Coordinates of C-alpha atoms in Angstrom, one line a residue:
X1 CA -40.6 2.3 0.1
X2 CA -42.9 1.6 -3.0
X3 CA -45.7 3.2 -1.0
X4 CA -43.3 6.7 -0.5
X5 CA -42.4 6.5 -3.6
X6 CA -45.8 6.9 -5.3
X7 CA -46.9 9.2 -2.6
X8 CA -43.7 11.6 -3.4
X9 CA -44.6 11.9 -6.9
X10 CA -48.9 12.8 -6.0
X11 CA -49.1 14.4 -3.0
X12 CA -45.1 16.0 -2.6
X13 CA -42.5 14.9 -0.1
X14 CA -43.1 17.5 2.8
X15 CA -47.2 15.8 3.3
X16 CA -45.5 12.0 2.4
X17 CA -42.5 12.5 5.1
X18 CA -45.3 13.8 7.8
X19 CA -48.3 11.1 6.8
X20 CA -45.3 8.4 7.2
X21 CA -44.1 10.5 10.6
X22 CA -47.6 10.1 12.0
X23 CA -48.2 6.7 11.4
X24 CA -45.1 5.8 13.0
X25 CA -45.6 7.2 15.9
X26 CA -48.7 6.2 15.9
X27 CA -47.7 2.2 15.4
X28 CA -45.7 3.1 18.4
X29 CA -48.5 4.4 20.6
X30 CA -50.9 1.5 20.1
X31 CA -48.6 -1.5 20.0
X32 CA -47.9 -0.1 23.8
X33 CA -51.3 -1.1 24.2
X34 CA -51.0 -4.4 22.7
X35 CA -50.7 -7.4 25.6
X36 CA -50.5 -10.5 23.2
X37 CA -48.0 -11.5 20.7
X38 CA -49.6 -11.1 17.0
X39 CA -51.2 -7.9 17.5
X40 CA -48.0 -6.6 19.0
X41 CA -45.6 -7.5 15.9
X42 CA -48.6 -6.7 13.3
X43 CA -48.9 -3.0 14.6
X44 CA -44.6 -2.7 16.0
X45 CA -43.2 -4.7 12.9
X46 CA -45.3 -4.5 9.7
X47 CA -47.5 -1.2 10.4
X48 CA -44.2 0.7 12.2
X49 CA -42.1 -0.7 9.2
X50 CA -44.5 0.6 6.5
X51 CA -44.6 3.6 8.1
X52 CA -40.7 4.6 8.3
X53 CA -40.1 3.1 5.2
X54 CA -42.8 5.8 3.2
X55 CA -41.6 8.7 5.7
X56 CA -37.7 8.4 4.8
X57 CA -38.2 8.5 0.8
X58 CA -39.0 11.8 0.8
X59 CA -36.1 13.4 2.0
X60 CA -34.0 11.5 0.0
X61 CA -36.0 12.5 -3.7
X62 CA -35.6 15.9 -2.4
X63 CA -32.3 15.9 -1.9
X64 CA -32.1 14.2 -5.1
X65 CA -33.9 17.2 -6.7
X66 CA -31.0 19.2 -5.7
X67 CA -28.3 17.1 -6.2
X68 CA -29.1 15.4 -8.9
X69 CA -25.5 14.5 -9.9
X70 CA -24.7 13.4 -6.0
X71 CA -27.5 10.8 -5.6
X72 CA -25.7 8.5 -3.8
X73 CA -23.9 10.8 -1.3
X74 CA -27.6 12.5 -0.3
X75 CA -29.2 8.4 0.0
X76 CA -26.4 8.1 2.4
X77 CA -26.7 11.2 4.2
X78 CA -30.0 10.6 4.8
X79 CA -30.0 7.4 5.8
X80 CA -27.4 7.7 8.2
X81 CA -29.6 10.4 10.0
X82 CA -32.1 7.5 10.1
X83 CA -29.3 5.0 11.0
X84 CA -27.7 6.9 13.7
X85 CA -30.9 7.9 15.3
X86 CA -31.4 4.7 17.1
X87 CA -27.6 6.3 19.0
X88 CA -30.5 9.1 20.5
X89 CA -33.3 6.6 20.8
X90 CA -32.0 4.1 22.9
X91 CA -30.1 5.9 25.3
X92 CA -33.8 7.8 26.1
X93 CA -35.4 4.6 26.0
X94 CA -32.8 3.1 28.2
X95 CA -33.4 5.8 30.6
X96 CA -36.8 5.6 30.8
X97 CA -37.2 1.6 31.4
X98 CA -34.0 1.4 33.9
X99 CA -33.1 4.5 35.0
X100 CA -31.1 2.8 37.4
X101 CA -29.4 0.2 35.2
X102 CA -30.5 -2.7 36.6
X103 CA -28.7 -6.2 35.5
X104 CA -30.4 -9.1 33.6
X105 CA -29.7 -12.4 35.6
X106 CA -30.2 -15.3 33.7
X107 CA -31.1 -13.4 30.3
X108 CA -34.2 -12.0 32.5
X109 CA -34.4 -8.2 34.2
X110 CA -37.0 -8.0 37.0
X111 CA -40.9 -7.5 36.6
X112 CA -40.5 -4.1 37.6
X113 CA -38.5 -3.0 34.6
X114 CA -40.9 -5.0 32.0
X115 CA -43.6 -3.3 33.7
X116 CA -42.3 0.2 32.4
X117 CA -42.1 -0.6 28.5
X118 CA -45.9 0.1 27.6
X119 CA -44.8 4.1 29.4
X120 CA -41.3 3.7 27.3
X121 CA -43.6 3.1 24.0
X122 CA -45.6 6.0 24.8
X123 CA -43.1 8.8 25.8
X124 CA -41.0 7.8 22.6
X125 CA -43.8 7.7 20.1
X126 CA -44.7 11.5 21.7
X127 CA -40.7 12.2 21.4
X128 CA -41.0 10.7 17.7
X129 CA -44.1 12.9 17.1
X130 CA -42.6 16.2 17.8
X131 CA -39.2 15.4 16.0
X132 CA -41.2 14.5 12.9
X133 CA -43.6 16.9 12.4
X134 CA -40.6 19.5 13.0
X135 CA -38.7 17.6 10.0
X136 CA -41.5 17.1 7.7
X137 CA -42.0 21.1 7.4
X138 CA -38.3 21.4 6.5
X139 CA -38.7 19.1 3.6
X140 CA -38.8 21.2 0.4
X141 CA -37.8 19.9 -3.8
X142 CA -36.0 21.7 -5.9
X143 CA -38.7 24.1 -7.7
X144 CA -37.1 23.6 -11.1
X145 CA -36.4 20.1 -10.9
X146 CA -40.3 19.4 -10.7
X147 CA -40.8 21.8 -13.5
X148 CA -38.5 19.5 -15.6
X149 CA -40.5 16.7 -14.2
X150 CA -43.8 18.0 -15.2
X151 CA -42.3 18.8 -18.5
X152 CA -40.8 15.3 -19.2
X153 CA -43.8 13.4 -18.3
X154 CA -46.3 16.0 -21.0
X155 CA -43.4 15.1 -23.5
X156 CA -43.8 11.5 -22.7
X157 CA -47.8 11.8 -22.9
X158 CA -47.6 12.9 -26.3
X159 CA -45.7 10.3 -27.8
X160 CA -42.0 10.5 -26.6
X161 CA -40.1 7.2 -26.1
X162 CA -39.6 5.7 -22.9
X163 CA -36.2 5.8 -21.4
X164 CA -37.1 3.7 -18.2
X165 CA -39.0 0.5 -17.2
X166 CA -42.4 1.0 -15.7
X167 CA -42.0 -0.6 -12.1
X168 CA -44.4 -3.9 -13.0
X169 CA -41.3 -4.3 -15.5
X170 CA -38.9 -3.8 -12.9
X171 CA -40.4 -6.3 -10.8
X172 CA -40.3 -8.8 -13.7
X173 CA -36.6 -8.4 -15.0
X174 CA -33.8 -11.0 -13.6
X175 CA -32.0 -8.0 -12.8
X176 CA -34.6 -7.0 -10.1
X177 CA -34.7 -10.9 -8.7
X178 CA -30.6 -11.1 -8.3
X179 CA -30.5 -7.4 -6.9
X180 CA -33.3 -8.3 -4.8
X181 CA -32.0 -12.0 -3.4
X182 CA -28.3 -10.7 -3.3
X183 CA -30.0 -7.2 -0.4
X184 CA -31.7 -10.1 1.3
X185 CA -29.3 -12.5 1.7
X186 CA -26.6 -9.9 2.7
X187 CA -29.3 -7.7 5.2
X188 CA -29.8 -10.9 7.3
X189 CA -26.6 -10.8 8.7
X190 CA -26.6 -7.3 9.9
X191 CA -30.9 -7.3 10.5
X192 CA -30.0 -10.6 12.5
X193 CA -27.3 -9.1 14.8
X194 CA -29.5 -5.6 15.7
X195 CA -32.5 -8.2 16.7
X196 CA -30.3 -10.2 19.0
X197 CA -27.3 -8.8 20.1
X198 CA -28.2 -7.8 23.3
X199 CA -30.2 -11.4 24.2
X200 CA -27.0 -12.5 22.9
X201 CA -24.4 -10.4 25.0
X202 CA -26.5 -11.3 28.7
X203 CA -25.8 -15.0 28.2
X204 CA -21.8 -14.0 27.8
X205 CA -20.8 -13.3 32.0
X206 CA -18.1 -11.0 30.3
X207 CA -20.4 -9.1 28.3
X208 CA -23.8 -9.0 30.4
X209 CA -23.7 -5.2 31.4
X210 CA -27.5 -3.4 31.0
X211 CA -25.6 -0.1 30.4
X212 CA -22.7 -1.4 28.4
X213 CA -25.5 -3.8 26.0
X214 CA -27.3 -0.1 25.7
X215 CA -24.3 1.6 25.2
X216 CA -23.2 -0.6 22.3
X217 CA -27.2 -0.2 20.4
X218 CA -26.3 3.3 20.6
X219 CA -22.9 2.8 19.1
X220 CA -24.0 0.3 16.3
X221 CA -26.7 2.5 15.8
X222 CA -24.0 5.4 15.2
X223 CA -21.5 3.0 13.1
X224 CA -25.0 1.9 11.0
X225 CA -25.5 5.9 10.0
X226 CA -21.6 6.6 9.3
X227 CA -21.3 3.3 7.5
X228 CA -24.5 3.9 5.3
X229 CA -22.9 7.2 4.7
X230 CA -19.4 6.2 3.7
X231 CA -20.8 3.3 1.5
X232 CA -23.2 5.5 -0.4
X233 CA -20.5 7.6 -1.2
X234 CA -18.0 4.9 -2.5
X235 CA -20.7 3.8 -4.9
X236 CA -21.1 7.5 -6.1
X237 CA -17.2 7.0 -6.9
X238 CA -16.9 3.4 -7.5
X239 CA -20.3 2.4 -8.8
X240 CA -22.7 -0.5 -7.3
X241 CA -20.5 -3.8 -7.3
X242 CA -17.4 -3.3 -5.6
X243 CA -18.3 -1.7 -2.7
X244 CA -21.0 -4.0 -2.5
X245 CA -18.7 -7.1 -2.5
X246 CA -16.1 -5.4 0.0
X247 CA -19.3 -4.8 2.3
X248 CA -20.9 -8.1 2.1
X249 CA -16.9 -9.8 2.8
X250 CA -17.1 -7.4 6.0
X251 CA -20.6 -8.7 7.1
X252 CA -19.4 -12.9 6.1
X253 CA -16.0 -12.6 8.2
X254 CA -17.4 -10.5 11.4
X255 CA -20.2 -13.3 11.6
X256 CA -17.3 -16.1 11.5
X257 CA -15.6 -14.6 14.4
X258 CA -18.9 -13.2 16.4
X259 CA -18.9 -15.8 18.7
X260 CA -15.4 -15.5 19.1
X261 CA -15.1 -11.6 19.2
X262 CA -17.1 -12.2 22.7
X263 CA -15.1 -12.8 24.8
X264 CA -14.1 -9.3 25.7
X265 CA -16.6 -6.1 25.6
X266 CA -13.9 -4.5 23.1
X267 CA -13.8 -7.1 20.5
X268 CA -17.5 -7.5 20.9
X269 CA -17.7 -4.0 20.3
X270 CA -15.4 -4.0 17.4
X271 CA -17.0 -6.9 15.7
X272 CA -21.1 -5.8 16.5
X273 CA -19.8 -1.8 14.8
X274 CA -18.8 -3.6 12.0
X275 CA -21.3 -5.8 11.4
X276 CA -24.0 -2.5 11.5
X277 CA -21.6 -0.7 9.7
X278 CA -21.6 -3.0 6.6
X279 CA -25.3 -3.1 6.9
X280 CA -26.0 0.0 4.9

C-alpha cells in the first residue's frame, strides 16, 4: 500500500494500477511453476501481496480526486470490487480444477485434481491479465484536483506551514502503533477464516461438499465486498470508532460460535458471511 501510494503521486494512478496489475499476474504465472514450499509462498504470498496491494491504491486516490468530500464511500466502493471479486474468481477456478466436482475424502481430493492447479494458476493469471490491463486504462484523476495538488506542494516549498505529518512521523506516533495493533489484531479473525475454511468445512461430514465449500468462497467473497462497502460508508457518517467497535464485536462473537455454527451448511454459511463481512 506504501509502495502505491508513492507510485500514485510520481508516475499517476492509471501506469501504478497497470505496473501492480502486471506483477500480479505475473506472481501468479510463476508460482505455478514453483514445485517446493518457500519459493511457492515467496512469489504467491509476499510478491502476489505486494503487487495487489500497489495496484488497488490507485483507483481509490482517484476516486478520492473526485469525491473528495465522499472518501470513505469510494474506499469502500472500491474495495468491495476487490472484495467481491474472489465471488468470480473462484467459481472459474473451481471450474477449471474439478470441473466435475469431485469430493475430498478424508480432507484429501484425488491426484488427478492436484495435478490440474499449476493449469488453474496459469489460465487465471491470463484471465487476471486481460481484466487489468482493461481497468488500468479506465483509471483517470480529477484534472483539477492535481492542479490544486501541484499548487499546494510549490506553496509548501516556499515556506508554507505543514498541515500533515510526513509518513517517518506517522510511523513513529502512538497513534499509528494502536491503529496499527488494533487492524491486526481484528484482521486475524476474518484473514484466519478465508485461509481455512474450506480445510475446515471437509473435516465436518455435514459440511464436506466440493461445490457447496466453493460455493460459500464465492459467497464470503461477495459478503467481504458488500460489507467493506457498507462499513466504509458508516464511518463516512459515523466516523472511525463506532463502526469499528460494532465490527470487531461481529468478528469476536461469530468466532465463539464457529465451531458451533457447523453443524448445518446454513449456519455455517451464516456465520463464515459474517465473519468476511466484518473483515472490511
Amino acid at each position: 500500500l506504501q509502495a502505491g501510494s508513492r507510485l500514485n503521486n510520481k508516475i499517476g494512478v492509471t501506469r501504478t494500477s497497470l505496473l501492480g496489475g502486471v506483477c500480479f499476474a505475473a506472481s501468479v504465472y510463476f508460482a505455478s511453476f514453483q514445485t517446493t514450499l518457500l519459493p511457492f509462498m515467496l512469489i504467491y504470498s509476499l510478491a502476489f501481496g505486494v503487487s495487489i496491494g500497489t495496484a488497488y491504491t490507485a483507483p481509490m486516490v482517484a476516486g478520492w480526486s473526485w469525491f473528495p468530500n465522499r472518501k470513505g464511500f469510494v474506499s469502500g466502493c472500491v474495495l468491495a470490487a476487490f472484495g467481491a471479486g474472489g465471488f468470480l474468481g473462484n467459481k472459474v477456478g473451481t471450474a477449471i480444477v474439478n470441473p466435475d466436482g469431485v469430493q475430498a475424502v478424508a480432507g484429501a481430493f484425488p491426484a488427478e485434481i492436484y495435478a490440474k492447479f499449476p493449469s488453474m494458476l496459469r489460465k487465471l493469471s491470463g484471465i487476471y491479465l486481460a481484466l487489468l490491463i482493461l481497468g488500468s486504462s479506465l483509471i483517470k484523476s480529477n484534472p483539477a484536483s492535481l492542479a490544486a495538488a501541484a499548487k499546494s506542494s510549490s506553496g509548501s516549498a516556499k515556506g508554507g506551514a505543514a498541515t500533515s505529518m510526513t509518513f517517518g512521523e506517522a510511523l513513529k506516533s502512538k497513534e499509528f502503533a494502536l491503529l496499527w495493533a488494533m487492524i491486526v489484531l481484528s484482521a486475524t479473525a476474518g484473514l484466519n477464516t478465508i485461509g481455512v475454511y474450506k480445510r475446515f468445512g471437509q473435516t465436518v461430514t455435514a459440511l464436506n461438499d466440493d461445490a457447496y465449500l466453493s460455493l460459500m468462497g464465492g459467497l464470503g467473497a461477495l459478503f467481504n465486498g458488500l460489507g467493506r462497502l457498507f462499513w466504509a460508508s458508516m464511518v463516512d457518517k459515523f466516523g472511525f470508532k463506532g463502526p469499528f467497535q460494532v465490527s470487531v464485536a461481529i468478528q469476536a462473537v461469530m468466532m465463539a460460535c464457529y465451531r458451533y455454527a457447523a453443524q448445518s451448511k446454513f449456519t455455517f454459511a451464516v456465520a463464515t458471511c459474517a465473519i468476511f463481512s466484518g473483515i472490511g
